[in-house]
Short mmCIF file of C-alpha atoms in Angstrom, two decimals:
data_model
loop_
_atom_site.label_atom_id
_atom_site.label_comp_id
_atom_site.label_asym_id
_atom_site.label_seq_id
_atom_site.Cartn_x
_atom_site.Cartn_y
_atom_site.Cartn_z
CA UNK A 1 -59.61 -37.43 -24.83
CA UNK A 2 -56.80 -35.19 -23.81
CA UNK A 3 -56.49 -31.72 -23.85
CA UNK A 4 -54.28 -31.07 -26.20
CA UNK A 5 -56.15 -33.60 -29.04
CA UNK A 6 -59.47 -31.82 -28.45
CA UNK A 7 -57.88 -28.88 -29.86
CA UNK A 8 -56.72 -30.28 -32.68
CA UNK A 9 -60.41 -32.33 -32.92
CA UNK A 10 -61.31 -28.79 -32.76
CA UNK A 11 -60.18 -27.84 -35.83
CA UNK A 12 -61.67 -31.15 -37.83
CA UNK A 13 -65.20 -29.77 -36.51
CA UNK A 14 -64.38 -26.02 -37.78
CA UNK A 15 -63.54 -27.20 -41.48
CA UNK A 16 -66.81 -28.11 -42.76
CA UNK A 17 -68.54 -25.35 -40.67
CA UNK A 18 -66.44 -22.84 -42.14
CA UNK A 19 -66.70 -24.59 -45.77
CA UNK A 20 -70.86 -24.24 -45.57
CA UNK A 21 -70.98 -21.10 -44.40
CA UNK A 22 -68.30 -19.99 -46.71
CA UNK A 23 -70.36 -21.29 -49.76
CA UNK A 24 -73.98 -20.74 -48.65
CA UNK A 25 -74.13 -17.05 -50.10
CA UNK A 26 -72.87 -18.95 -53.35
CA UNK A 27 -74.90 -21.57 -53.48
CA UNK A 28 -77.86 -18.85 -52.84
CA UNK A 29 -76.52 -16.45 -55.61
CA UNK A 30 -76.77 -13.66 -53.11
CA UNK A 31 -75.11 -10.04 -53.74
CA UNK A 32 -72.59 -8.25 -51.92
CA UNK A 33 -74.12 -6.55 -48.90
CA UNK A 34 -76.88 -8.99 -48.81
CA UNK A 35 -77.85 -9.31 -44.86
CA UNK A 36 -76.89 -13.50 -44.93
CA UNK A 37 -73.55 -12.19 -47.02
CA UNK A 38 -72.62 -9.81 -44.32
CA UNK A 39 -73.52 -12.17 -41.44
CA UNK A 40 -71.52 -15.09 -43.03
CA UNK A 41 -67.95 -12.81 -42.66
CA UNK A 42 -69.53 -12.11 -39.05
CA UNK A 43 -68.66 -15.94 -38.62
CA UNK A 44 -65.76 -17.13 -40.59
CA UNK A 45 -63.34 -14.61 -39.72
CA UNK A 46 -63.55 -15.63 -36.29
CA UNK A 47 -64.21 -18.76 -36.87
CA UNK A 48 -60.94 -18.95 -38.88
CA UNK A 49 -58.56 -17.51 -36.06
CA UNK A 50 -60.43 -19.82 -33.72
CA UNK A 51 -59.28 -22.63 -35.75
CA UNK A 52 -55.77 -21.65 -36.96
CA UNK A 53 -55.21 -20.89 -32.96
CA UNK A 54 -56.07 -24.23 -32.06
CA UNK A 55 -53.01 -25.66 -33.72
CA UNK A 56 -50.93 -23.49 -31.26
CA UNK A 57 -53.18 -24.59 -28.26
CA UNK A 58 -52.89 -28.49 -28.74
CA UNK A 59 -48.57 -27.89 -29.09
CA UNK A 60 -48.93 -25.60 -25.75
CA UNK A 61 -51.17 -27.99 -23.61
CA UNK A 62 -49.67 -31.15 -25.30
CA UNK A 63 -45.97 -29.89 -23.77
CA UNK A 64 -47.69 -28.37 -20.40
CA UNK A 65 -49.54 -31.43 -19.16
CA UNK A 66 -47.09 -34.54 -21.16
CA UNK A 67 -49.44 -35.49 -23.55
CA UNK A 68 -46.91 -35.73 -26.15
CA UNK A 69 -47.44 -38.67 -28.15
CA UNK A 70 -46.65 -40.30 -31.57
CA UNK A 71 -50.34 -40.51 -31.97
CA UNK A 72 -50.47 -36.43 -31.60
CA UNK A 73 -47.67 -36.05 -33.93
CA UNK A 74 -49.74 -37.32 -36.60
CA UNK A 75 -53.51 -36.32 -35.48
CA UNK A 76 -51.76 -32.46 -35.64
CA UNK A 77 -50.96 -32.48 -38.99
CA UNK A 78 -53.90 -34.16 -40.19
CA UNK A 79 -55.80 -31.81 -38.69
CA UNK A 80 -53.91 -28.91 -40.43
CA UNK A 81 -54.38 -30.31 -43.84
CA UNK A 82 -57.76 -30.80 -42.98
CA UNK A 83 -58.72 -26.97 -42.57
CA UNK A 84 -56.27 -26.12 -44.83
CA UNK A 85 -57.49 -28.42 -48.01
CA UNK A 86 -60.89 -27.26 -47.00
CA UNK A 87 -60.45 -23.25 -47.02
CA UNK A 88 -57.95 -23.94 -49.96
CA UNK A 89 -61.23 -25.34 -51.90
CA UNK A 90 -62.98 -22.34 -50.82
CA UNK A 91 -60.41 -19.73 -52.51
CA UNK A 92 -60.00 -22.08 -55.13
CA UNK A 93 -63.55 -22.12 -56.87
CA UNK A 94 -64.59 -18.61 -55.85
CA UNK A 95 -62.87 -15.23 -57.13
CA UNK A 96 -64.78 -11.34 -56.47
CA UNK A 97 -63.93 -9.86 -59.34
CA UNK A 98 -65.58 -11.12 -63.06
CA UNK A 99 -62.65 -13.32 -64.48
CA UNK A 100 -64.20 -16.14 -62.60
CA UNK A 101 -62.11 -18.57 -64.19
CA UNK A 102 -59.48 -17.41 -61.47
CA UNK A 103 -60.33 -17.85 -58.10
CA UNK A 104 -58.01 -16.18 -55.24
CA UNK A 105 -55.77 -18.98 -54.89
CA UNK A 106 -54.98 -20.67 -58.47
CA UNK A 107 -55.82 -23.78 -59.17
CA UNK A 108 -52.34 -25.21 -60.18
CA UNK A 109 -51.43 -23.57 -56.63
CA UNK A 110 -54.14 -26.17 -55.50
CA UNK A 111 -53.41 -29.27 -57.29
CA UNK A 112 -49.57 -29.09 -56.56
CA UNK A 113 -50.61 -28.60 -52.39
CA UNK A 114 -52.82 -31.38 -53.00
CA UNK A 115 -50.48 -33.77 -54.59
CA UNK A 116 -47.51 -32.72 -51.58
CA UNK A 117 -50.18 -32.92 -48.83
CA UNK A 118 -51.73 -36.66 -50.25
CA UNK A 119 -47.69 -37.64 -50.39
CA UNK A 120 -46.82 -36.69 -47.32
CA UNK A 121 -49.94 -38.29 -45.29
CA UNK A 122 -48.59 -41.92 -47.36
CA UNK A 123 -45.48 -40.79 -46.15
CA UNK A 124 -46.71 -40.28 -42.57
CA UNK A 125 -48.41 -43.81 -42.82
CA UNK A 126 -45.79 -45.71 -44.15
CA UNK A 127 -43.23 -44.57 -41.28
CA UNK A 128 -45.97 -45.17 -39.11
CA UNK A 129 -45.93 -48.67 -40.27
CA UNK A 130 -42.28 -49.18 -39.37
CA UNK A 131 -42.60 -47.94 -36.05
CA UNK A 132 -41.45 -44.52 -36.73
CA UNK A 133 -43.59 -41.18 -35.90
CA UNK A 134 -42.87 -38.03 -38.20
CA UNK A 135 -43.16 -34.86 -35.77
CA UNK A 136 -43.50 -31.63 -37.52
CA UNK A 137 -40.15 -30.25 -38.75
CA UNK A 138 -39.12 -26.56 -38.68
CA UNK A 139 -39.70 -26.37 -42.96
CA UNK A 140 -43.13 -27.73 -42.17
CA UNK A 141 -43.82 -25.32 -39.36
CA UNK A 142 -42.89 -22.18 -41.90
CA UNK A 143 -45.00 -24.05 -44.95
CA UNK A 144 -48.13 -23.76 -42.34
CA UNK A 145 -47.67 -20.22 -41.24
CA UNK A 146 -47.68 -19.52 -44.66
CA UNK A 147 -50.98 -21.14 -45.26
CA UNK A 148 -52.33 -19.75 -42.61
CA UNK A 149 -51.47 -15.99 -43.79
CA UNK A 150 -52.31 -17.05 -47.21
CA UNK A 151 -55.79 -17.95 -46.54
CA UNK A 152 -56.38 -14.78 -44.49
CA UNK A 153 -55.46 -12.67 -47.27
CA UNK A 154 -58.28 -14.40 -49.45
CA UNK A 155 -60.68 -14.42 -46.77
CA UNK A 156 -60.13 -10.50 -46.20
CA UNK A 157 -60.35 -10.35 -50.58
CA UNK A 158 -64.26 -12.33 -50.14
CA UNK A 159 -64.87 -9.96 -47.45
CA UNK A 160 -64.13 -6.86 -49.04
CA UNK A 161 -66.79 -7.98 -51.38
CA UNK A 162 -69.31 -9.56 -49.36
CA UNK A 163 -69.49 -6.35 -47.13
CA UNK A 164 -70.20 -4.30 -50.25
CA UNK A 165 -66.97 -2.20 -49.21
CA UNK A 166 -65.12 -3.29 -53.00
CA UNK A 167 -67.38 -1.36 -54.81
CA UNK A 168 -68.34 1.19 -52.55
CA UNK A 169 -65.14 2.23 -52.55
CA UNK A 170 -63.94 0.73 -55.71
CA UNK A 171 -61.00 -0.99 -54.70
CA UNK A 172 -58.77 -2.78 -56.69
CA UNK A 173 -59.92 -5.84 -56.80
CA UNK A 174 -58.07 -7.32 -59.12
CA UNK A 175 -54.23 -6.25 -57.62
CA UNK A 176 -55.43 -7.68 -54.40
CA UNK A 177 -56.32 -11.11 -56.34
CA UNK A 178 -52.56 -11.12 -57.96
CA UNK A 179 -50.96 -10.32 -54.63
CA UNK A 180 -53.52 -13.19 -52.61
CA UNK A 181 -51.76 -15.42 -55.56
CA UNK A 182 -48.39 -14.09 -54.80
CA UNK A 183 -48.73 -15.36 -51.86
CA UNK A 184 -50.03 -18.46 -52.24
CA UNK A 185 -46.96 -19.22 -54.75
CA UNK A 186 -45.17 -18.90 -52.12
CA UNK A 187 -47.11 -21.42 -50.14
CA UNK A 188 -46.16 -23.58 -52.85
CA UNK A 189 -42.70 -23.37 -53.19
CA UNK A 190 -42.54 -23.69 -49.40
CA UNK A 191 -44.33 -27.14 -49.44
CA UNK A 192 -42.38 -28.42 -51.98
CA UNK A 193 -39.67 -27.53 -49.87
CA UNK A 194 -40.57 -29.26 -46.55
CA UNK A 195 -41.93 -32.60 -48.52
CA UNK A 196 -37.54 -32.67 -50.17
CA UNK A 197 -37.22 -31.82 -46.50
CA UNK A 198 -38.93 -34.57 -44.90
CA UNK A 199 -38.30 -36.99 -47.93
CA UNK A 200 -34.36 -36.62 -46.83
CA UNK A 201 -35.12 -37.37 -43.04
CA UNK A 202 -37.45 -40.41 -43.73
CA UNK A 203 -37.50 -41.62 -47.27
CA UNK A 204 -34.98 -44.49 -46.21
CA UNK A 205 -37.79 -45.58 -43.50
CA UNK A 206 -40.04 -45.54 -46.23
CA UNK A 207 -37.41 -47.48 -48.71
CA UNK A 208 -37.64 -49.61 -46.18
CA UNK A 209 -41.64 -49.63 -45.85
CA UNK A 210 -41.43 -51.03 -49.60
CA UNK A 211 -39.27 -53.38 -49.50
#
């Protein structure tokens, strides 16, 4: 395998790592500042970085040693929405504070990145099938940094609150929840965005794909 798509393997492997040790302290009902609670931000903080630097890494080495390929350009994004669909769940169903009806990121948030990120992999595929490969476009690029800042912002929210600092400081829970949401409106907007984006590049390949 080359270089560049073991990074982006990379960050297949770190999704469900990071989604188990995200929800074990759930699962286990355990408080804020329980030793397992503390330990898991020990490991998904940099296990997060790790993985959101990999999609940097496989660009870099896939442009350092020629190993760009049509193949990369749609393993890359695959990967993305892998992690990203899979810490999305995470912020999703979980929330600090007691309204937990509303998890960090909202759940229409959710359903409307699901719905763009399902359309653009048939999208992918069906281009695919007529020969064409659909490389990451600068809308896309921004839509992913985005996520990526997004998802820190919760993780630093579940943090706050594994680590027992929320209460021990009695933070504001709650405003940090409406700006995590803030952002990930944004996230939203900005997918929507880059699918119109990518739909006016390709859609008359995948006109074609239909026909």
């Amino acid at each position: 395998m080359k270089a560049s798509n073991k990074f982006t393997f990379a960050r297949i492997i770190a999704a469900p790592i990071f989604f188990v040790i995200y929800f074990i302290p759930v699962w286990l009902n355990l408080p804020a500042g329980h030793p397992f609670s503390i330990a898991s931000v020990c490991f998904l903080i940099p296990l997060l970085g790790f993985a959101e630097l990999t999609d940097y890494w496989d660009g870099h080495f896939a442009r350092k040693n020629n190993e760009v390929s049509d193949f990369g350009k749609m393993f890359d994004p695959f990967a993305d929405v892998f992690l990203h669909l899979s810490t999305f769940t995470c912020f999703t169903f979980t929330g600090a504070t007691d309204e937990s009806r509303f998890g960090y990121m909202p759940v229409s948030c959710y359903i409307i990145i699901l719905y763009r990120e399902f359309s653009q992999n048939f999208l992918r595929m069906a281009c695919a099938k007529q020969g064409t490969a659909v490389a990451a476009r600068k809308g896309g690029k921004i839509k992913t940094v985005f996520y990526v800042i997004s998802c820190f912002v919760a993780l630093a929210q579940e943090s706050l609150y594994r680590l027992n600092l929320a209460a021990t400081f009695d933070l504001p829970m709650q405003l940090f929840k409406y700006i995590g949401w803030g952002f990930f409106t944004v996230c939203v907007f900005l997918a929507l965005a880059s699918f119109f984006d990518y739909m006016k590049n390709f859609g008359h390949v995948l006109h074609d794909a239909a026909q």
